[in-house]
XYZ file of C-alpha atoms in Angstrom:
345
model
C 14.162 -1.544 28.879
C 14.635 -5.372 27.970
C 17.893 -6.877 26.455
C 16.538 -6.422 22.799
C 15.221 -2.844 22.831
C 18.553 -1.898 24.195
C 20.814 -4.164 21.685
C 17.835 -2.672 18.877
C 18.724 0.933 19.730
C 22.378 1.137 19.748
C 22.457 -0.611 16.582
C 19.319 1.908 14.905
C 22.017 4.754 16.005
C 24.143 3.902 13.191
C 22.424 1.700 10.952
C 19.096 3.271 10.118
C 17.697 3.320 6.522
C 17.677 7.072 5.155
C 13.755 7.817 4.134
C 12.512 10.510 3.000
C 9.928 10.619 5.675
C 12.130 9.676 8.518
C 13.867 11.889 10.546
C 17.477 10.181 11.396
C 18.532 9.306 15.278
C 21.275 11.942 15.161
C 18.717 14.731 14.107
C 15.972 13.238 17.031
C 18.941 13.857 19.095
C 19.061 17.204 18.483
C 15.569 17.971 19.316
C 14.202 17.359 15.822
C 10.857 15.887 15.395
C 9.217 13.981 12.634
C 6.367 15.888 10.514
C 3.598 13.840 11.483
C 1.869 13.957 7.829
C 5.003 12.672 6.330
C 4.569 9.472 9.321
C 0.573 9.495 8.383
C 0.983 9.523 4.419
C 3.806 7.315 4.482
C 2.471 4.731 6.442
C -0.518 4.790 4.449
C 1.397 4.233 1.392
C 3.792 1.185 2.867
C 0.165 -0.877 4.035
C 0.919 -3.764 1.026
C 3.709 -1.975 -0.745
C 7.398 -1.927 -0.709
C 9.500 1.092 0.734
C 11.362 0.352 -3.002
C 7.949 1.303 -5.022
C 6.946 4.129 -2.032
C 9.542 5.913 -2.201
C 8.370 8.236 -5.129
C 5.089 8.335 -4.824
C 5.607 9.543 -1.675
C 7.989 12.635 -2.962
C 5.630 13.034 -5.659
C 2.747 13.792 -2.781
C 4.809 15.777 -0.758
C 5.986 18.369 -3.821
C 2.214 18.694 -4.737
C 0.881 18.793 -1.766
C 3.183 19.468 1.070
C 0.962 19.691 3.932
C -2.150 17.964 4.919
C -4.210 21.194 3.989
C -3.131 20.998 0.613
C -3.999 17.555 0.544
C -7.722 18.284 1.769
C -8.108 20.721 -0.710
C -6.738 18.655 -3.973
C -9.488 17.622 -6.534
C -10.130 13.853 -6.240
C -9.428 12.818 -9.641
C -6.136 13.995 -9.050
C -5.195 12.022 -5.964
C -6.458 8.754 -7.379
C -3.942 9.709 -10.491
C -1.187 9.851 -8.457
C -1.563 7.071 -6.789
C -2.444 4.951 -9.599
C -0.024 2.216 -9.759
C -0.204 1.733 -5.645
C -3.081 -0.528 -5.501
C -5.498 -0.807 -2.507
C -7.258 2.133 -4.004
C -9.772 1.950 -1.051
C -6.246 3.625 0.479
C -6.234 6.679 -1.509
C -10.602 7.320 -0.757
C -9.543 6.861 2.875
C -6.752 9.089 2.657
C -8.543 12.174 1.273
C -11.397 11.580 4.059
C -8.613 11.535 6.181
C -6.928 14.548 5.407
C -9.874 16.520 5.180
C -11.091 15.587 8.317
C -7.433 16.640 10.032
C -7.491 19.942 8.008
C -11.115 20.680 9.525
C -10.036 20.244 12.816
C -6.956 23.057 12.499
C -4.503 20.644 10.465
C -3.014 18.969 13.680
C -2.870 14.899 13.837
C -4.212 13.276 17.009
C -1.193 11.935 19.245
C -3.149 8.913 21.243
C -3.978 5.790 19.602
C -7.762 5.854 20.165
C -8.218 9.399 18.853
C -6.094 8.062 15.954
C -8.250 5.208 15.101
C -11.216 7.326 14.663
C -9.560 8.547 11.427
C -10.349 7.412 8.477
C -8.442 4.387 6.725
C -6.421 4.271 10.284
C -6.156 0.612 11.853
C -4.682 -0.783 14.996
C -1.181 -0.886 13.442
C -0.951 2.431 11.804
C -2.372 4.192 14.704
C 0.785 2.899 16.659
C 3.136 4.192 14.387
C 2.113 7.226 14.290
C 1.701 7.356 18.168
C 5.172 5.969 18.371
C 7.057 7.633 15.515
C 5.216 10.972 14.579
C 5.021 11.555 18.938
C 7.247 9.508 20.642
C 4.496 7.565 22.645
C 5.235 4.543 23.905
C 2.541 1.505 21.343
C 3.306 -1.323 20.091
C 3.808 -1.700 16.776
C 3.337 -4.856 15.201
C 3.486 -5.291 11.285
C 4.669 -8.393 8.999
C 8.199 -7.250 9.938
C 7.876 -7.103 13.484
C 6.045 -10.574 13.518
C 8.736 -12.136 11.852
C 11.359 -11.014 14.153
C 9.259 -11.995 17.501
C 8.039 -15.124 15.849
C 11.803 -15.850 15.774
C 13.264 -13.925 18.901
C 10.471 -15.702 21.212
C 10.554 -19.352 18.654
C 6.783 -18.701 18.744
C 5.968 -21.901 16.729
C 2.137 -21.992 16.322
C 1.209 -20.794 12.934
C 0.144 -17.158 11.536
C -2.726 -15.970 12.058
C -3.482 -17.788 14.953
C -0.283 -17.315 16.734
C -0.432 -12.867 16.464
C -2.458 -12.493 19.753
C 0.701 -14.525 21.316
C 3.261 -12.723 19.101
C 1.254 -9.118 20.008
C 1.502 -9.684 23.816
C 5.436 -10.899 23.531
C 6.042 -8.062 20.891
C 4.570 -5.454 23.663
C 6.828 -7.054 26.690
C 9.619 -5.587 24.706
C 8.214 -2.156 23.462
C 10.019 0.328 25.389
C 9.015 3.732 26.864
C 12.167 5.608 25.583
C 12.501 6.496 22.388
C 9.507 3.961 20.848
C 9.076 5.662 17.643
C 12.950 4.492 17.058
C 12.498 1.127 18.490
C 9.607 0.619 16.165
C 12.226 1.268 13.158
C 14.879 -0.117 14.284
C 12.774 -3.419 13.989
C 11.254 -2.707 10.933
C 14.637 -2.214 9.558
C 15.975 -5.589 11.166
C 12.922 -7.156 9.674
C 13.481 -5.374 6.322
C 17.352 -6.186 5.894
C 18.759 -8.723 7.784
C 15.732 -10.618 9.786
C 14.172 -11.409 6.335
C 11.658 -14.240 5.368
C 14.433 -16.350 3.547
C 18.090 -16.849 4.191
C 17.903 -14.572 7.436
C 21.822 -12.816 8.011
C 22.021 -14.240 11.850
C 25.434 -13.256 11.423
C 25.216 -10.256 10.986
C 21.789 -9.756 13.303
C 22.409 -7.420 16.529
C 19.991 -9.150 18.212
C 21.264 -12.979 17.353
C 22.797 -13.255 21.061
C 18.530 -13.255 22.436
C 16.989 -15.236 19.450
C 15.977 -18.495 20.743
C 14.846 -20.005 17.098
C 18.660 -19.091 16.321
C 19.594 -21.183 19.395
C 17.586 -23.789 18.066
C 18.350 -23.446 14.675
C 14.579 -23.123 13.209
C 14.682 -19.399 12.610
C 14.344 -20.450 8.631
C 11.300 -21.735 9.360
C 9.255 -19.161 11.204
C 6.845 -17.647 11.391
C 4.753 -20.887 10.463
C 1.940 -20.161 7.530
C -0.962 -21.311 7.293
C -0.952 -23.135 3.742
C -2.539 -21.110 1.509
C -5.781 -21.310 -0.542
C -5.502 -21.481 -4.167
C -6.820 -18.359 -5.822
C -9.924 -18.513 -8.139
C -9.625 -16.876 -11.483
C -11.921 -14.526 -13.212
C -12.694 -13.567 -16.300
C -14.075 -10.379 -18.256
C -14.276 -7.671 -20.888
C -12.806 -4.380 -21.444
C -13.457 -2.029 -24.091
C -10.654 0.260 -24.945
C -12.794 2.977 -27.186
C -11.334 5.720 -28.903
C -13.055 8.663 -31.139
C -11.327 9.993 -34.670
C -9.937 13.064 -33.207
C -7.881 11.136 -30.376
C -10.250 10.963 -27.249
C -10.674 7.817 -25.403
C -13.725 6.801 -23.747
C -13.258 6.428 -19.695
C -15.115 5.723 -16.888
C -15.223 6.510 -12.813
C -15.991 2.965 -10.990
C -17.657 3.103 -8.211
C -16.626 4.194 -5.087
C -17.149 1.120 -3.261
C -15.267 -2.132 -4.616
C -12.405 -3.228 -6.331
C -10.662 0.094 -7.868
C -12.852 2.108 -6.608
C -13.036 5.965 -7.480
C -10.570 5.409 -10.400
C -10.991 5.367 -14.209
C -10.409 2.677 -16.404
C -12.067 1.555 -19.745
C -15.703 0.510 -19.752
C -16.513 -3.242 -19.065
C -18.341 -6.420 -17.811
C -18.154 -7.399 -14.403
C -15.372 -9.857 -13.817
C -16.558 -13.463 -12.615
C -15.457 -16.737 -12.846
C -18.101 -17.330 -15.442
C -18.039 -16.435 -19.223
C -18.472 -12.354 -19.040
C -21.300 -11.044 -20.213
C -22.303 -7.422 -21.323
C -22.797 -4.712 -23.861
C -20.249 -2.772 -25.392
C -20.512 1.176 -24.554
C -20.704 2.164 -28.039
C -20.981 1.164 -31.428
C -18.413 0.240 -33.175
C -16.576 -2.270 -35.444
C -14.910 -3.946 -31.828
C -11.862 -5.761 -32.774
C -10.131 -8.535 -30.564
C -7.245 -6.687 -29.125
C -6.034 -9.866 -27.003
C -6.208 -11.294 -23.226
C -4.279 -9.716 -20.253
C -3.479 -10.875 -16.965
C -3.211 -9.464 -13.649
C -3.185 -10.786 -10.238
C -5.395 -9.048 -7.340
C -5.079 -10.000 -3.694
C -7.855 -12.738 -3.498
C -8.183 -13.492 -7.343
C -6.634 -14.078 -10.829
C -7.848 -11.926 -13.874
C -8.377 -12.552 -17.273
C -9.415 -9.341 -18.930
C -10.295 -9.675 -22.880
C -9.511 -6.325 -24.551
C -11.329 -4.797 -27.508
C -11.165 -1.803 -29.438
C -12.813 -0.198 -31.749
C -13.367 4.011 -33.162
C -16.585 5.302 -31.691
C -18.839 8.175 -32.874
C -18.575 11.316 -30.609
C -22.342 12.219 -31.254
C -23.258 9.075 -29.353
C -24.577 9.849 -25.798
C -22.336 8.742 -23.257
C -23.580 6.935 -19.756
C -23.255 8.888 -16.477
C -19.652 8.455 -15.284
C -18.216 8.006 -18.463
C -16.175 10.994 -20.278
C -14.116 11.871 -23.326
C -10.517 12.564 -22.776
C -7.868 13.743 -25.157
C -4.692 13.836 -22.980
C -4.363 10.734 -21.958
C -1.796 9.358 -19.374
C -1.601 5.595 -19.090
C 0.894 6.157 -15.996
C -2.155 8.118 -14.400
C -4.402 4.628 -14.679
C -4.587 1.393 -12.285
C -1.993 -1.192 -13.201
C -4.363 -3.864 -14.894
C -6.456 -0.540 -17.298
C -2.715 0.387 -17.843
C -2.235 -3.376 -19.569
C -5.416 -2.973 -21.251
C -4.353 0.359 -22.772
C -0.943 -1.550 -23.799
C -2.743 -4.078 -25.491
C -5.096 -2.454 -27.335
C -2.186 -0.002 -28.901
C -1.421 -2.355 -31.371
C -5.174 -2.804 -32.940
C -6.570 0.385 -32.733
């Protein structure tokens, strides 16, 4: 075991973050192992997100479905309502594929990495984890945390993403054989709380004592960045419909794409020319106002108007009537929409 796995470890044993899908050092001690569906789903849920907005989602999952059968056998439309607000909605497909797919095969997750990454919506990274946390097999687990620490430990200097084959190979030099699934958290948690992107706590830092960029004094600025491109914006329409008796007028995207599987209000495709497209219905459409949301590679600009439609008009495959209506239960950008429409229609 190297110098920073050991100097990790001892400090993990009485500093680790209380999750509600972790099982503590003291209780590994004791023989007590980690439920690898809470490893799986959480993991799942932390690719983009904050443990902060996790958090309940994940004990929301877990009370309605507490194992991965359950999971397999929830309705669709369900899943993608609880995680609506998560994002990456390609996440949630992949995670019902997933679970199915486990439950078929008697409910038990794979322990080795390559079985792992045969799963659906499982990469390099979070078959690692789950190798290393859920089983206790030695990977090495390399996320935005863990590069920042290395980057810094080793003063790897060349910038991201070039630099990661060099920050994998000194990240797996230090990945010990005991107790990896710890040793992955312990430096997700030094990343998380002390080892952090701005104003890094050196003082404070167990492993300060091995950090070269700390010798140096350049751990502020690492891991270089590539500078990054300026994102495009886009523009469209959505049409926030409603019927006299209090239905509103949704429909399923497609699977494939952005939001995919969810509902949301009808609308054009966005571009970054002037949207064109039909309304769903007639109706007396009234200007509701613009909202804005931010995606991962893009800016959006989503005109919203609303207007009463007839319920004898057909509706369009995938579309649907529905009177109970939670806005929590819609992605974060049809959740705006609905906001902004309240006040016209």
């Amino acid at each position: 075991m190297t110098k920073l796995a050991d100097s990790l470890l001892a400090w993990y044993d009485t500093n680790a973050r209380e999750l509600p899908w972790r099982t503590s050092p003291s209780d590994r001690a004791k023989g007590l192992r980690p439920d690898p569906y809470h490893v799986w789903l959480s993991e799942i849920m932390l690719q983009q997100t904050t443990v902060i907005v996790v958090r309940d989602y994940f004990e929301k999952f877990i009370t309605t479905w507490p194992r991965v059968e359950d999971l397999a056998d929830a309705i669709d439309e369900d899943v993608m309502s609880a995680w609506a607000g998560l994002g990456y909605y390609a996440r949630a497909r992949n995670l019902l594929k997933c679970a199915r797919q486990v439950a078929a095969a008697g409910g038990q997750f794979p322990q080795d990495e390559v079985e792992l990454l045969a799963l659906p919506g499982i990469g390099p990274y979070t078959a690692a984890a789950i190798s290393a946390i859920a089983f206790d097999r030695p990977a090495n687990v390399v996320d935005g945390n863990v590069e920042r620490v290395i980057s810094r430990v080793e003063a790897i200097t060349q910038e991201l993403p070039s630099s990661r084959p060099a920050v994998r190979e000194a990240a797996g030099q230090h990945a010990p054989e005991f107790r990896p699934g710890d040793y992955a958290q312990a430096l997700m948690d030094l990343g998380s709380g002390i080892c952090t992107p701005r104003s890094p706590k050196c003082e404070i830092c167990p492993v300060a004592h091995l950090c070269e960029a700390e010798r140096q004094g350049i751990q502020e600025t690492l891991p270089r960045k590539a500078p990054k491109r300026k994102k495009p914006t886009r523009r469209g329409i959505a049409w926030v419909a409603r019927t006299a008796d209090g239905a509103w007028l949704l429909e399923t995207r497609p699977e494939k794409g952005l939001l995919g599987g969810t509902r949301g209000w009808p609308g054009t495709e966005w571009t970054e020319k002037e949207p064109v497209g039909d309304p769903p219905a007639k109706a007396d459409w009234i200007e509701a106002g613009l909202v804005r949301h931010t995606f991962t590679h893009f800016h959006l600009e989503l005109e919203v108007r609303t207007g009463y439609i007839n319920t004898a008009q057909p509706l369009c495959e995938g579309r649907c009537l529905v009177h109970d209506l939670d806005p929590d239960h819609l992605p974060s950008v049809m959740k705006k929409a609905f906001e902004r429409a309240q006040g016209a229609i």
